[in-house]
Short mmCIF file of C-alpha atoms in Angstrom, two decimals:
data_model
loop_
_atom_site.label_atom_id
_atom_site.label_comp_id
_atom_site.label_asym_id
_atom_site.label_seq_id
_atom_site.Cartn_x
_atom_site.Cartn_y
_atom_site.Cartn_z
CA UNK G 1147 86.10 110.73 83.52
CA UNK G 1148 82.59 109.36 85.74
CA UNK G 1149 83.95 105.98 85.53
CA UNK G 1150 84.93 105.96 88.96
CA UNK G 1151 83.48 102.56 90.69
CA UNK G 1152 81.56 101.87 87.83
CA UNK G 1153 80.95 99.05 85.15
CA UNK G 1154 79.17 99.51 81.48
CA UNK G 1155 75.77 98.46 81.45
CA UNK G 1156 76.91 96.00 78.66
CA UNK G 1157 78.83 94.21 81.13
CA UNK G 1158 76.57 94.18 83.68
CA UNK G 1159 76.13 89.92 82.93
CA UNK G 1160 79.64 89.71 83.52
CA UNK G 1161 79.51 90.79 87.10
CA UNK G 1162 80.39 87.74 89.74
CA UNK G 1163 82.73 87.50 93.01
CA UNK G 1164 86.25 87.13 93.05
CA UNK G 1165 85.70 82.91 93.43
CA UNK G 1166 83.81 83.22 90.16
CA UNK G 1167 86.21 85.48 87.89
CA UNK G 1168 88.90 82.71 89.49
CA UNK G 1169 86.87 79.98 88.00
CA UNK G 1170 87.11 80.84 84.61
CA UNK G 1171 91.27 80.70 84.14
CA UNK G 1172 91.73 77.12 82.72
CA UNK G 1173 94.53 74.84 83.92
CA UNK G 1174 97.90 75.58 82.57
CA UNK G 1175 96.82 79.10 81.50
CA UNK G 1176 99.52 82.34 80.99
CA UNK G 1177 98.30 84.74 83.16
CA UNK G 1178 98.95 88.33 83.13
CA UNK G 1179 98.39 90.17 86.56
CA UNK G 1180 98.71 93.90 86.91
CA UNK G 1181 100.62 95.50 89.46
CA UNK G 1182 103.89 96.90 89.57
CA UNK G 1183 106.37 96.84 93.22
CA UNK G 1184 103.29 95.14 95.18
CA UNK G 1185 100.63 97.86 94.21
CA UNK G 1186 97.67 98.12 92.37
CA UNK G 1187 97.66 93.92 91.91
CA UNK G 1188 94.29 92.06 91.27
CA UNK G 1189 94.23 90.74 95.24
CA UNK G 1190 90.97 89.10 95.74
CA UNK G 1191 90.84 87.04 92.41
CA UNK G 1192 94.43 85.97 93.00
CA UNK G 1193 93.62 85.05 96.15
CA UNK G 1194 90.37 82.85 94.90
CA UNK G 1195 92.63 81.49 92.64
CA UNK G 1196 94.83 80.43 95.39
CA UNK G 1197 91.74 78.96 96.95
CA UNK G 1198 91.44 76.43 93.99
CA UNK G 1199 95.14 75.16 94.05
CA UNK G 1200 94.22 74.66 97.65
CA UNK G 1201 91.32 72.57 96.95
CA UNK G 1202 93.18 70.63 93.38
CA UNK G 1203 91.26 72.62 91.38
CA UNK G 1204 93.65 73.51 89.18
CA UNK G 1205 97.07 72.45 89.21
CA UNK G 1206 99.46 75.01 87.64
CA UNK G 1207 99.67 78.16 85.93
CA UNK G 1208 102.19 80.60 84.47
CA UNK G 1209 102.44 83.76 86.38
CA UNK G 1210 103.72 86.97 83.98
CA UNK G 1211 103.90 90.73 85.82
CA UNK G 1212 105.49 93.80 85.56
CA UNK G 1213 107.03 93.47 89.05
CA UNK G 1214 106.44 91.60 92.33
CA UNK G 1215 102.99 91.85 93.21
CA UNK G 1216 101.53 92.19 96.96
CA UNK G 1217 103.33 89.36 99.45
CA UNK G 1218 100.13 87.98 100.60
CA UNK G 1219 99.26 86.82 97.18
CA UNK G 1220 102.44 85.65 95.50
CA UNK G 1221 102.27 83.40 98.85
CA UNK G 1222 99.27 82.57 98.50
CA UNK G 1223 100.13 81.33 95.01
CA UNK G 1224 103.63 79.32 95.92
CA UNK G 1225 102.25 78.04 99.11
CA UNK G 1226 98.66 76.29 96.78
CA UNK G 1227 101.44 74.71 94.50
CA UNK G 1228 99.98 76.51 91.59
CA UNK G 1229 102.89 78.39 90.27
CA UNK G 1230 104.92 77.10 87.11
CA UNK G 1231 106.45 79.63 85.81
CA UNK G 1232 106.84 83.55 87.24
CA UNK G 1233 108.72 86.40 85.71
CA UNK G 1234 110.35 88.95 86.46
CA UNK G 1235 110.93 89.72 89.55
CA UNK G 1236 109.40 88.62 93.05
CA UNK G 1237 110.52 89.44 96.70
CA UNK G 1238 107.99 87.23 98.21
CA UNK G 1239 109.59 84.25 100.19
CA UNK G 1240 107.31 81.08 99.24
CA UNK G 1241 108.49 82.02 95.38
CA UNK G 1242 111.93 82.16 96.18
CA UNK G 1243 112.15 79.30 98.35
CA UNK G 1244 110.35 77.16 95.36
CA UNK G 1245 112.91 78.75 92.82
CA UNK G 1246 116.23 77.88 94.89
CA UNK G 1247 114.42 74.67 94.71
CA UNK G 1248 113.96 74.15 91.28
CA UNK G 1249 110.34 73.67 91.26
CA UNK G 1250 109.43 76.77 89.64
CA UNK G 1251 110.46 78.24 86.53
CA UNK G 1252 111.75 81.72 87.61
CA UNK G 1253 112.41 84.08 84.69
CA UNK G 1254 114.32 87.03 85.41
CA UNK G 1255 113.96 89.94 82.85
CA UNK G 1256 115.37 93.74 83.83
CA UNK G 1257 112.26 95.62 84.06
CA UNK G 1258 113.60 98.17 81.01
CA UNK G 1259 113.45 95.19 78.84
CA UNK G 1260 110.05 93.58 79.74
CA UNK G 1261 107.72 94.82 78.23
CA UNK G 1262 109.83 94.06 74.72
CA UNK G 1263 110.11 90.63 75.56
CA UNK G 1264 106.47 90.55 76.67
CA UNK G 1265 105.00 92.08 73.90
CA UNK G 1266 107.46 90.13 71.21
CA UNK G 1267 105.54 86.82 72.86
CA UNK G 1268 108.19 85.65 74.99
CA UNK G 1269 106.21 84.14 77.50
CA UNK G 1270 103.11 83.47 74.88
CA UNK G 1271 99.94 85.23 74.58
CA UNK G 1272 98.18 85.04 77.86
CA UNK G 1273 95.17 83.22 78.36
CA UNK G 1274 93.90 86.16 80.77
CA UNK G 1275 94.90 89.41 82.19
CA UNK G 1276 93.57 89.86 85.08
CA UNK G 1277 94.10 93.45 86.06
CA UNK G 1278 92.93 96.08 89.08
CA UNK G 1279 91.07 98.87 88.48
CA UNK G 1280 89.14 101.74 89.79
CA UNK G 1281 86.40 101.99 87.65
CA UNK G 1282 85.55 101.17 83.83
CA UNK G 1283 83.58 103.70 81.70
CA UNK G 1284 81.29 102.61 78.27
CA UNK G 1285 83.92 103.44 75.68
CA UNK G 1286 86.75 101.05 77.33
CA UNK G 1287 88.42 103.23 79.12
CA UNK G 1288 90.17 101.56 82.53
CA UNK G 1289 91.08 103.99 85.46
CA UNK G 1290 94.33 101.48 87.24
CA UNK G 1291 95.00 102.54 90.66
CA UNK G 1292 98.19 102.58 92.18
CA UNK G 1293 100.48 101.40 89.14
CA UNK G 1294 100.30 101.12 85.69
CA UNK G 1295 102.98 98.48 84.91
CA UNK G 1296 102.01 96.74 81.54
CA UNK G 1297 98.46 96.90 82.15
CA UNK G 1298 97.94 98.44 78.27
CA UNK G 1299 99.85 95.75 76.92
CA UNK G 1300 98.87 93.12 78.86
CA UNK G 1301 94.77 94.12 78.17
CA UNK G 1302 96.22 94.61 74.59
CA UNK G 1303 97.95 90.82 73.51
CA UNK G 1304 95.43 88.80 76.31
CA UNK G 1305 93.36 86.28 74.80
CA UNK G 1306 90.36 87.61 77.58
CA UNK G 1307 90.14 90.03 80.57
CA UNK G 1308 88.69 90.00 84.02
CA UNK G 1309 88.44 93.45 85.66
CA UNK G 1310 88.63 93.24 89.35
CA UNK G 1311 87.25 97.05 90.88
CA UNK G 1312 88.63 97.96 93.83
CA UNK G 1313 86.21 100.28 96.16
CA UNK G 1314 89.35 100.31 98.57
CA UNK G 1315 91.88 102.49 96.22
CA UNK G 1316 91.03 106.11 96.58
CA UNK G 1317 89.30 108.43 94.41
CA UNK G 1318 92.99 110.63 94.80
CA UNK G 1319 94.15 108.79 92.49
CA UNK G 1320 92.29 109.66 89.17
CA UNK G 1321 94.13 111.73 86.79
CA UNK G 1322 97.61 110.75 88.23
CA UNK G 1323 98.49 108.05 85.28
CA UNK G 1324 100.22 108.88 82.04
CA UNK G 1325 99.45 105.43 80.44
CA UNK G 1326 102.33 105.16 77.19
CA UNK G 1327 103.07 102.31 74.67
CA UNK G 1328 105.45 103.25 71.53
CA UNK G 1329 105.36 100.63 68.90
CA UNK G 1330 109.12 99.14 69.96
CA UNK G 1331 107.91 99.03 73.65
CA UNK G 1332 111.58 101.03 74.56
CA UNK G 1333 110.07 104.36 75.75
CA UNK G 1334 110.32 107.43 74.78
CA UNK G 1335 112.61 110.65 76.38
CA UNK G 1336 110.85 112.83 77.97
CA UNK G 1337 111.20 116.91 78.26
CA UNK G 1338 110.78 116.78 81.75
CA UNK G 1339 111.00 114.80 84.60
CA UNK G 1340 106.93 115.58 84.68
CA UNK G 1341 106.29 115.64 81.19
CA UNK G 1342 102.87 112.98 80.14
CA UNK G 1343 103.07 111.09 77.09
CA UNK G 1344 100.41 108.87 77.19
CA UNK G 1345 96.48 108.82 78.24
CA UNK G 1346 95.27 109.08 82.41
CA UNK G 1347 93.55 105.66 81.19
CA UNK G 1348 94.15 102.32 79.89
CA UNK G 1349 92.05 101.68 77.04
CA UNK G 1350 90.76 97.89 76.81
CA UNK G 1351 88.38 95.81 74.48
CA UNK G 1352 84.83 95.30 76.00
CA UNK G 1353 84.41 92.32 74.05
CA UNK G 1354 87.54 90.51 75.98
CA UNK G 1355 86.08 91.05 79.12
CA UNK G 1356 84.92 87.83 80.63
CA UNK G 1357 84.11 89.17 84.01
CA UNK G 1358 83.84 92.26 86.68
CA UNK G 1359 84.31 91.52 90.38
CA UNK G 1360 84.59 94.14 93.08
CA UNK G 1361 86.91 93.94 95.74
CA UNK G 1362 87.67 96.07 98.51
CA UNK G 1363 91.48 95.35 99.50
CA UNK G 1364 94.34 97.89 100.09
CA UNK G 1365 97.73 97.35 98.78
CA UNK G 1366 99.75 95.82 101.57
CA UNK G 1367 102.12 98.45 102.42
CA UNK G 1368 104.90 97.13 104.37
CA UNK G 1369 106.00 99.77 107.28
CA UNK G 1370 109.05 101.19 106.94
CA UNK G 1371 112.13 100.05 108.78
CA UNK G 1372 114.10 101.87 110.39
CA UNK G 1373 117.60 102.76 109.49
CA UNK G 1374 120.26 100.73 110.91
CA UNK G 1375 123.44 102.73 112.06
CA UNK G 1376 125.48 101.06 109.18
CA UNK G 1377 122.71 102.95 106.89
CA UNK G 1378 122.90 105.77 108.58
CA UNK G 1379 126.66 106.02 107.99
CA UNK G 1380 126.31 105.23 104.64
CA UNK G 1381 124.07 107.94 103.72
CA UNK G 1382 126.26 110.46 106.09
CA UNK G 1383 129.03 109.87 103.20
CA UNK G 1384 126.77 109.86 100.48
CA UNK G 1385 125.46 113.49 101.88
CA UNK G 1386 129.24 114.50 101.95
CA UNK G 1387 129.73 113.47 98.60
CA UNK G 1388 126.77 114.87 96.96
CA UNK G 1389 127.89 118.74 98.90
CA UNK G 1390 130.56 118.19 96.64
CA UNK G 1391 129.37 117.07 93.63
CA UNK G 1392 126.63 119.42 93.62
CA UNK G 1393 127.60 122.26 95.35
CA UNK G 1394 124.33 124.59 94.74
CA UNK G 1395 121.34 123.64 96.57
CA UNK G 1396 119.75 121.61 93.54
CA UNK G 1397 119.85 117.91 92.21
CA UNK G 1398 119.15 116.32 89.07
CA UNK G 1399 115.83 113.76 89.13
CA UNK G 1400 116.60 110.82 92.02
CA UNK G 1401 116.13 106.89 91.12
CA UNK G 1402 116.11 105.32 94.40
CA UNK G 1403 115.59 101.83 94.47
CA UNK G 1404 113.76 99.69 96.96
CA UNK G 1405 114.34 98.37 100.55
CA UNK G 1406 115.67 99.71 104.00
CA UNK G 1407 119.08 101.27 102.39
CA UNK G 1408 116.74 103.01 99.80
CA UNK G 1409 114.49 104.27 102.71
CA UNK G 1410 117.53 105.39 104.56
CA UNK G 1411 118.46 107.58 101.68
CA UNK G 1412 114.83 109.07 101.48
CA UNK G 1413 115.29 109.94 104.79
CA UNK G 1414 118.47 111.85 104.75
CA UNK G 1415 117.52 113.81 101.88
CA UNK G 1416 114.64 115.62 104.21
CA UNK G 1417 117.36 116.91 106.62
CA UNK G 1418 120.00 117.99 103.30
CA UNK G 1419 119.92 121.69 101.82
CA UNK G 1420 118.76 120.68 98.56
CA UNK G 1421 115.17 121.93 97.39
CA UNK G 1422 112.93 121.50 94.93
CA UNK G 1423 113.88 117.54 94.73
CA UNK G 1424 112.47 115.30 92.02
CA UNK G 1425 111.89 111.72 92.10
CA UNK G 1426 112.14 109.65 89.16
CA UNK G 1427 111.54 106.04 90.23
CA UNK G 1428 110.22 102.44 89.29
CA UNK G 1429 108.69 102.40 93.09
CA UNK G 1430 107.69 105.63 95.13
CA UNK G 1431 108.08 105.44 98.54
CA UNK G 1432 105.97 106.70 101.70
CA UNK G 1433 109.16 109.05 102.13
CA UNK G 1434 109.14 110.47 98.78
CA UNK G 1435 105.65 111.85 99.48
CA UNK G 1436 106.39 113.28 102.72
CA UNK G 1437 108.85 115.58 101.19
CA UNK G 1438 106.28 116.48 98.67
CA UNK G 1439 103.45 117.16 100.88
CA UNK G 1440 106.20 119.19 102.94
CA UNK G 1441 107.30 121.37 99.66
CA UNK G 1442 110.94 119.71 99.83
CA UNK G 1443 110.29 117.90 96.66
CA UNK G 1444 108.86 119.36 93.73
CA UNK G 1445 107.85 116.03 91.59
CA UNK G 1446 107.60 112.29 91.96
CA UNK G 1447 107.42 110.32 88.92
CA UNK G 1448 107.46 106.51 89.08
CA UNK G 1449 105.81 103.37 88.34
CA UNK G 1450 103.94 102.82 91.89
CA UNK G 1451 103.09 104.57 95.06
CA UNK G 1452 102.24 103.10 98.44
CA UNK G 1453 98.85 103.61 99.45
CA UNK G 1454 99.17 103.37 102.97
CA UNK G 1455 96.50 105.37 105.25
CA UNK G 1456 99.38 108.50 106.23
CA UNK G 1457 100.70 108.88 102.79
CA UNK G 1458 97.07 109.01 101.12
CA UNK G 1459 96.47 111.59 103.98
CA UNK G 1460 99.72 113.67 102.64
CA UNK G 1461 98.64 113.16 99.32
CA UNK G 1462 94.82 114.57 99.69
CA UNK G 1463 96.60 117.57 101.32
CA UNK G 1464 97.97 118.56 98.36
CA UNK G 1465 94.31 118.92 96.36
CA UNK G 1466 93.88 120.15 93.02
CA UNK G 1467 97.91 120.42 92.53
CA UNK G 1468 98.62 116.80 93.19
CA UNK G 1469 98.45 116.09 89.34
CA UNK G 1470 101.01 118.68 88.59
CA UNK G 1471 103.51 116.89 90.92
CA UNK G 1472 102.68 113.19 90.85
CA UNK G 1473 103.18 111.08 87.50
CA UNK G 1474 102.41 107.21 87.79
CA UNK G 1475 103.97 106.00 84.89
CA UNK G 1476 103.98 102.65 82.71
CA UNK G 1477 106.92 100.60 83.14
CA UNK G 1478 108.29 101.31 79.96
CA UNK G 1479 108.77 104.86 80.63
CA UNK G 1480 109.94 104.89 84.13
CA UNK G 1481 112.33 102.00 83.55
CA UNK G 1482 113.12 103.24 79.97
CA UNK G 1483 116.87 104.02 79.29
CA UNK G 1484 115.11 106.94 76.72
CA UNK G 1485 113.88 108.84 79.85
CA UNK G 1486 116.36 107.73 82.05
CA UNK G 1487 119.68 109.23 79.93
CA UNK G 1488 117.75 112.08 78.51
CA UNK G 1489 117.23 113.51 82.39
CA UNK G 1490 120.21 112.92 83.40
CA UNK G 1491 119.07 110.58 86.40
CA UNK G 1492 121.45 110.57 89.71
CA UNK G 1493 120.89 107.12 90.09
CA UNK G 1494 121.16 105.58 93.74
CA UNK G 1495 121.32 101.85 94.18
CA UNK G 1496 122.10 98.37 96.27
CA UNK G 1497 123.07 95.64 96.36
CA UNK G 1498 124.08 92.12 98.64
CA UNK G 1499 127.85 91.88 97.61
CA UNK G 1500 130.31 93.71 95.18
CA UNK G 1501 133.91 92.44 93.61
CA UNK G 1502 136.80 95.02 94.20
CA UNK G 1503 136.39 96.06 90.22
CA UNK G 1504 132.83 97.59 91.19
CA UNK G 1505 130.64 94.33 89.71
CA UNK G 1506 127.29 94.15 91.55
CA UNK G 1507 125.49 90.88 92.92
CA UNK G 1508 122.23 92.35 94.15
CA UNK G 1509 119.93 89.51 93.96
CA UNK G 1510 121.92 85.98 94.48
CA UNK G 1511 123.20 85.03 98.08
CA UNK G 1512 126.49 82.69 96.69
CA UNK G 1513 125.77 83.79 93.30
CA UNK G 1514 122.97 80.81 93.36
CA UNK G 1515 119.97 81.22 95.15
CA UNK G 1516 117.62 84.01 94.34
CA UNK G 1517 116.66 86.64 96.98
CA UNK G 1518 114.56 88.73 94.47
CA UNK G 1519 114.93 89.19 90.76
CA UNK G 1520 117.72 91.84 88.38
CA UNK G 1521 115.28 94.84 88.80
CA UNK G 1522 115.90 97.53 86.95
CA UNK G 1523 119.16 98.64 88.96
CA UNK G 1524 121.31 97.48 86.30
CA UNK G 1525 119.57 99.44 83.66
CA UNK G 1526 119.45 102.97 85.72
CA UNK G 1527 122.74 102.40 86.51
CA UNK G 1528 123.60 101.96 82.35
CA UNK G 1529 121.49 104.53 81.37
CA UNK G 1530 122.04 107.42 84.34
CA UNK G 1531 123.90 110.47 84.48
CA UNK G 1532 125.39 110.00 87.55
CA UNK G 1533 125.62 105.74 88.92
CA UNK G 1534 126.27 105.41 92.64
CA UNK G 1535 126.16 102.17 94.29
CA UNK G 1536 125.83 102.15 97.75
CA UNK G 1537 126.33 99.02 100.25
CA UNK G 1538 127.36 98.10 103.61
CA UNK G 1539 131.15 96.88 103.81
CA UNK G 1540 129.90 93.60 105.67
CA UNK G 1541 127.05 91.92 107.30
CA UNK G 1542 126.55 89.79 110.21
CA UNK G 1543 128.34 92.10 112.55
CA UNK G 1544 132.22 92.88 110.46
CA UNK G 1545 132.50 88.91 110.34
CA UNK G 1546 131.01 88.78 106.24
CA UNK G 1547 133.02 91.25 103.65
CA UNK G 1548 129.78 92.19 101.20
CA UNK G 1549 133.22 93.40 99.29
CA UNK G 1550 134.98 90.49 97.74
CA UNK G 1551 137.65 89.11 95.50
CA UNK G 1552 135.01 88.18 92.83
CA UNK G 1553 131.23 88.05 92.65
CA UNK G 1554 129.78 84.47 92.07
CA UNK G 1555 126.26 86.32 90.04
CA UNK G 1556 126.73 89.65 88.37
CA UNK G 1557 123.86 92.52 87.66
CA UNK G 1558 125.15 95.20 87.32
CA UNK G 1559 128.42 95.31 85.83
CA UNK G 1560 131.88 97.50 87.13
CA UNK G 1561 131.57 99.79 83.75
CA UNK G 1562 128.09 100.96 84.53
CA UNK G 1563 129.61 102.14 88.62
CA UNK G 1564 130.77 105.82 88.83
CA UNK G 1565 131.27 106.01 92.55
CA UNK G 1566 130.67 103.02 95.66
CA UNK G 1567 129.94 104.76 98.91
CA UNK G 1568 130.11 102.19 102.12
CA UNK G 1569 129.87 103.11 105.95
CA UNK G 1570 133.44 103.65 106.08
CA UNK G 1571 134.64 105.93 102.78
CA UNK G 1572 133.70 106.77 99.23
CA UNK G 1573 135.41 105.69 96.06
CA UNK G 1574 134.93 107.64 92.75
CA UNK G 1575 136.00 105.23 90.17
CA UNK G 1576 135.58 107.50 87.15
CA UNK G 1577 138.87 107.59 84.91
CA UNK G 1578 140.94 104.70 86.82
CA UNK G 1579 141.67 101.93 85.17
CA UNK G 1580 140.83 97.97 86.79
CA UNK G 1581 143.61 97.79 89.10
CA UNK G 1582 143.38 101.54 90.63
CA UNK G 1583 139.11 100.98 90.69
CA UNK G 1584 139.87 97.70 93.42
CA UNK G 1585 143.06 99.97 95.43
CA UNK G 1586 140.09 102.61 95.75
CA UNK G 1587 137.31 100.48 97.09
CA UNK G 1588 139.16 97.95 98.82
CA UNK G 1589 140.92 101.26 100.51
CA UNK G 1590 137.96 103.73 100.94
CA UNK G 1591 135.23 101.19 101.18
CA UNK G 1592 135.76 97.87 102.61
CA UNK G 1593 135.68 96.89 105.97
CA UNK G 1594 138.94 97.61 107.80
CA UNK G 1595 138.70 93.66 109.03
CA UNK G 1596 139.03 92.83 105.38
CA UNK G 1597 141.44 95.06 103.83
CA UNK G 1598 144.26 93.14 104.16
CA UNK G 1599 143.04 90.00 102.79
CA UNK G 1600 141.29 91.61 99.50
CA UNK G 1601 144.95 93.52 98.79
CA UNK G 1602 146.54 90.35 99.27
CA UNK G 1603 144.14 88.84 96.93
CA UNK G 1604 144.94 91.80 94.53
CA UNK G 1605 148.57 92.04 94.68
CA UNK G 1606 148.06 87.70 93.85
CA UNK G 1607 146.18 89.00 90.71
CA UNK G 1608 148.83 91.35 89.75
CA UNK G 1609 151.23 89.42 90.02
CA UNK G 1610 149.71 86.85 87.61
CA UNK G 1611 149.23 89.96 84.29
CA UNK G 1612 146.50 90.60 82.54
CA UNK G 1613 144.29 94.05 82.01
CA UNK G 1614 141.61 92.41 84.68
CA UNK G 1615 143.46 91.41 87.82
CA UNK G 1616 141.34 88.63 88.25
CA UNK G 1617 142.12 85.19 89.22
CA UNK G 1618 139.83 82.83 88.60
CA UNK G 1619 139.88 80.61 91.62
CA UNK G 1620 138.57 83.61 93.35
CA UNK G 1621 135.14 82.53 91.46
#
C-alpha cells in the first residue's frame, strides 16, 4: 500500500485541524475512539474536544473504546467535565476518581466480550468514530498505527468518521496488522501463535468520513518502573516453578498482563534458559521487544505495542523480518478465548487482593472503588492452558495481607487459578478440593505476619460445614 500519510483526493474538502474535526461531534453524542492499552488513540482531536468542555461548548458525551486510551487525554476528558459514560476499561486517574464518585457512568466489559456487546448495540450506534491512522488510500483502505482494537467495527456500525493522520507514528509499522472480524465477533483459533486472519488494513466507507486532520503526537509511553524486591522475589519463584513445569528449554505462547509485576516478569524471562519465546498479549511491552530484537523471543502477537523512541529503534533493527515476528492484532483475536485455548496460552497475571480459595480482586480497592476496569485477565485465565496468578503477600510494608479471608469484588474466579506464586512460596492448586486450595496458599503464599490469623479464620469456617469454608461475615 502508498497510502502512507496520505488522504484521497475526494476527501481533500474534508481536511481541517484537530479544533475543527472536534467541532463537528454534537452534544450528547456516542463516541467511538480507537486505541487499544493507551496506543494508537485519536490524541489531538480528543484533546480539541477537551478544549470545548473547557470552554461549555459541549457538555457531555459517551466515551466507548477498546481499552484505556493515552492518560493525557482520558484526563483531559474527566478533568473538562465532558464524560458521561466510558467503557471498558480506563487506568487514568481523573476517570476513576469521577467513577468512585458516581458522576460517571463506568461500564466495565472483559475485553474478550466487547466487541460482542459493542457490535450487538449495547452502548448504541455511535454518532462518530473517531479513529488514528497512518494514512488512507482511494479505495478505503485505513493503515491504524500502533493498535487495532475495534477500529473495523467501530468504522463499520458509526453513524460518521473523522480520520485523524498521525505524521508522528512510524512508517515501521505498515504491514504489521492482521485486521479480523467473524460475523459473531468471538474470534477465531488460530494455527499459530503468528498465524494472520484478517487484512494489514481497516477498510472504511469514504462516504462516512466527515473530516481528515493531521496530527503529529506520539503515544505516551510511560517508562518502565523498576522492579521492586517483592517483584523480584516473586518472579525468582515463578522461574523455579516454570524449571519444573517445563523442564526443556521451551514455553508455550506468554499472556502477560500490564503494570510493574508484568514488567518484572518480562524482565526475568531475558536472564531464564528458555529460547525461542512467544508473546501472545492484549498489550506488548518495551521488554517484549527487547528480547525480540535480541533473538530471545521468536514472536510477539498482541493488540498494542509501545512506540517509545528505543523500542522503535529495536524494532527498525529487525528490517524486512519484522513482519514475520510481530502481529498487531484486533481485540477480538488477541483477547479471544478461540485463540487463547487453541495455543495453549501460559497465562501470567495480577491482581490487588486474593481470598484463600484463589478468587481474584484485581481492579476494586475494598471491593468498591475502581482502580482500573476487569481486563481481560479473567478471560486468559478461563481460556489458558496453564493460569498462574501472581501477587505480592501484602502491601504497605507486611502491615496489609493482599491474601484474605474473602474478597469484597471478584474477577477472576478460584476455578479459573491453577497455581498462586507470592514472594514467599508457590501453591499449585490443581486437584485439591476448597479447603486444601486455602491450607496451600495461606501456607506457601501468604505473608508469615498473617498466617495465623487466615488459619484461624479457616479452621472458624470449618468448623461451621459446608463444601466452601466460607463464612460470610468475612465479606
Amino acid at each position: 500500500m502508498t497510502a502512507l500519510y496520505r488522504v484521497p483526493h475526494r476527501l481533500s474538502g474534508k481536511l481541517c485541524s484537530p479544533q475543527d474535526a472536534a467541532a463537528l461531534i454534537p452534544e450528547g453524542a456516542v463516541v467511538a475512539a480507537s486505541g487499544y492499552t493507551a496506543a494508537g488513540d485519536p490524541k489531538a482531536v480528543l484533546l480539541a474536544l477537551a478544549e470545548r468542555g473547557r470552554a461549555g461548548d459541549i457538555r457531555g458525551i459517551e466515551l466507548i473504546t477498546a481499552a484505556q486510551l493515552s492518560p493525557q487525554v482520558e484526563n483531559a476528558l474527566a478533568q473538562a467535565g465532558i464524560l458521561n459514560r466510558r467503557a471498558p476499561f480506563t487506568v487514568a486517574g481523573g476517570v476513576r476518581e469521577l467513577a468512585n464518585a458516581q458522576r460517571l457512568r463506568y461500564v466495565e466489559v472483559s475485553m474478550a466480550r466487547m466487541p460482542r456487546v459493542f457490535a450487538a448495540g449495547g452502548f448504541g450506534i455511535p454518532d462518530v468514530a473517531v479513529v488514528e491512522a497512518l494514512g488512507l488510500d482511494d479505495d478505503g483502505r485505513l493503515i491504524p498505527t500502533t493498535s487495532v482494537g475495534m477500529t473495523q467495527l467501530m468504522c463499520g456500525m458509526a453513524r460518521r468518521i473523522i480520520v485523524e493522520i498521525n505524521t508522528a507514528q512510524p512508517e515501521l509499522l505498515l504491514g504489521l496488522h492482521d485486521v479480523y472480524e467473524g460475523p459473531a465477533h468471538a474470534g477465531t483459533a488460530l494455527g499459530s501463535a503468528g498465524e494472520r486472519v484478517g487484512r494489514s488494513y481497516v477498510q472504511i466507507d469514504l462516504d462516512k468520513v466527515a473530516a481528515v486532520t493531521f496530527s503529529h503526537q506520539p503515544d505516551e509511553a510511560a517508562p518502565p518502573a523498576a522492579p521492586t524486591p517483592a517483584q523480584r522475589a516473586i518472579c525468582e519463584n515463578l522461574m523455579t516453578w516454570l524449571d519444573r513445569a517445563f523442564p526443556g528449554k521451551t514455553l508455550p505462547p506468554v499472556q502477560t498482563g500490564i503494570g510493574g509485576l508484568s514488567g518484572a516478569v518480562v524482565e526475568a524471562l531475558k536472564g531464564s534458559r528458555y529460547e525461542r519465546l512467544t508473546f501472545f498479549c492484549g498489550a506488548l511491552q518495551a521488554g517484549m521487544a527487547e528480547l525480540l530484537a535480541q533473538g530471545k523471543a521468536e514472536l510477539l502477537s498482541g493488540g498494542s505495542i509501545v512506540s517509545d523512541p528505543e523500542t522503535l529503534a529495536r524494532l527498525r533493527c529487525l528490517g524486512g523480518g519484522l513482519k514475520d515476528r510481530l502481529v498487531l492484532r484486533s481485540m477480538e483475536v488477541c483477547n479471544g478465548y478461540a485463540a487463547v485455548s487453541g495455543l495453549g496460552v501460559l497465562a501470567l497475571n495480577t491482581g490487588l487482593e486474593m481470598d484463600v480459595f484463589g478468587n481474584v480482586n484485581a481492579s476494586h480497592i475494598g471491593g468498591t472503588r475502581v482502580v482500573n476496569g476487569i481486563g481481560n485477565g479473567a478471560a486468559f485465565a478461563a481460556a489458558a492452558g496453564l493460569s498462574v496468578m501472581l501477587l505480592p503477600a501484602a502491601r504497605k510494608d507486611g502491615q496489609l495481607s493482599c491474601i484474605v479471608p474473602a474478597v469484597g469484588h471478584v474477577d477472576v474466579i478460584h476455578h479459573d487459578v491453577d497455581v498462586v506464586i507470592s514472594e514467599f512460596g508457590t501453591a499449585d492448586l490443581r486437584g485439591r478440593d476448597d479447603g486444601e486450595c486455602a491450607r496451600q496458599i495461606i501456607e506457601r503464599c501468604a505473608h508469615p505476619a498473617h498466617r495465623e490469623g487466615l488459619l484461624r479464620a479457616l479452621e472458624q469456617a470449618l468448623r461451621a460445614g459446608g463444601h466452601h469454608p466460607l463464612l460470610l461475615d468475612n465479606l
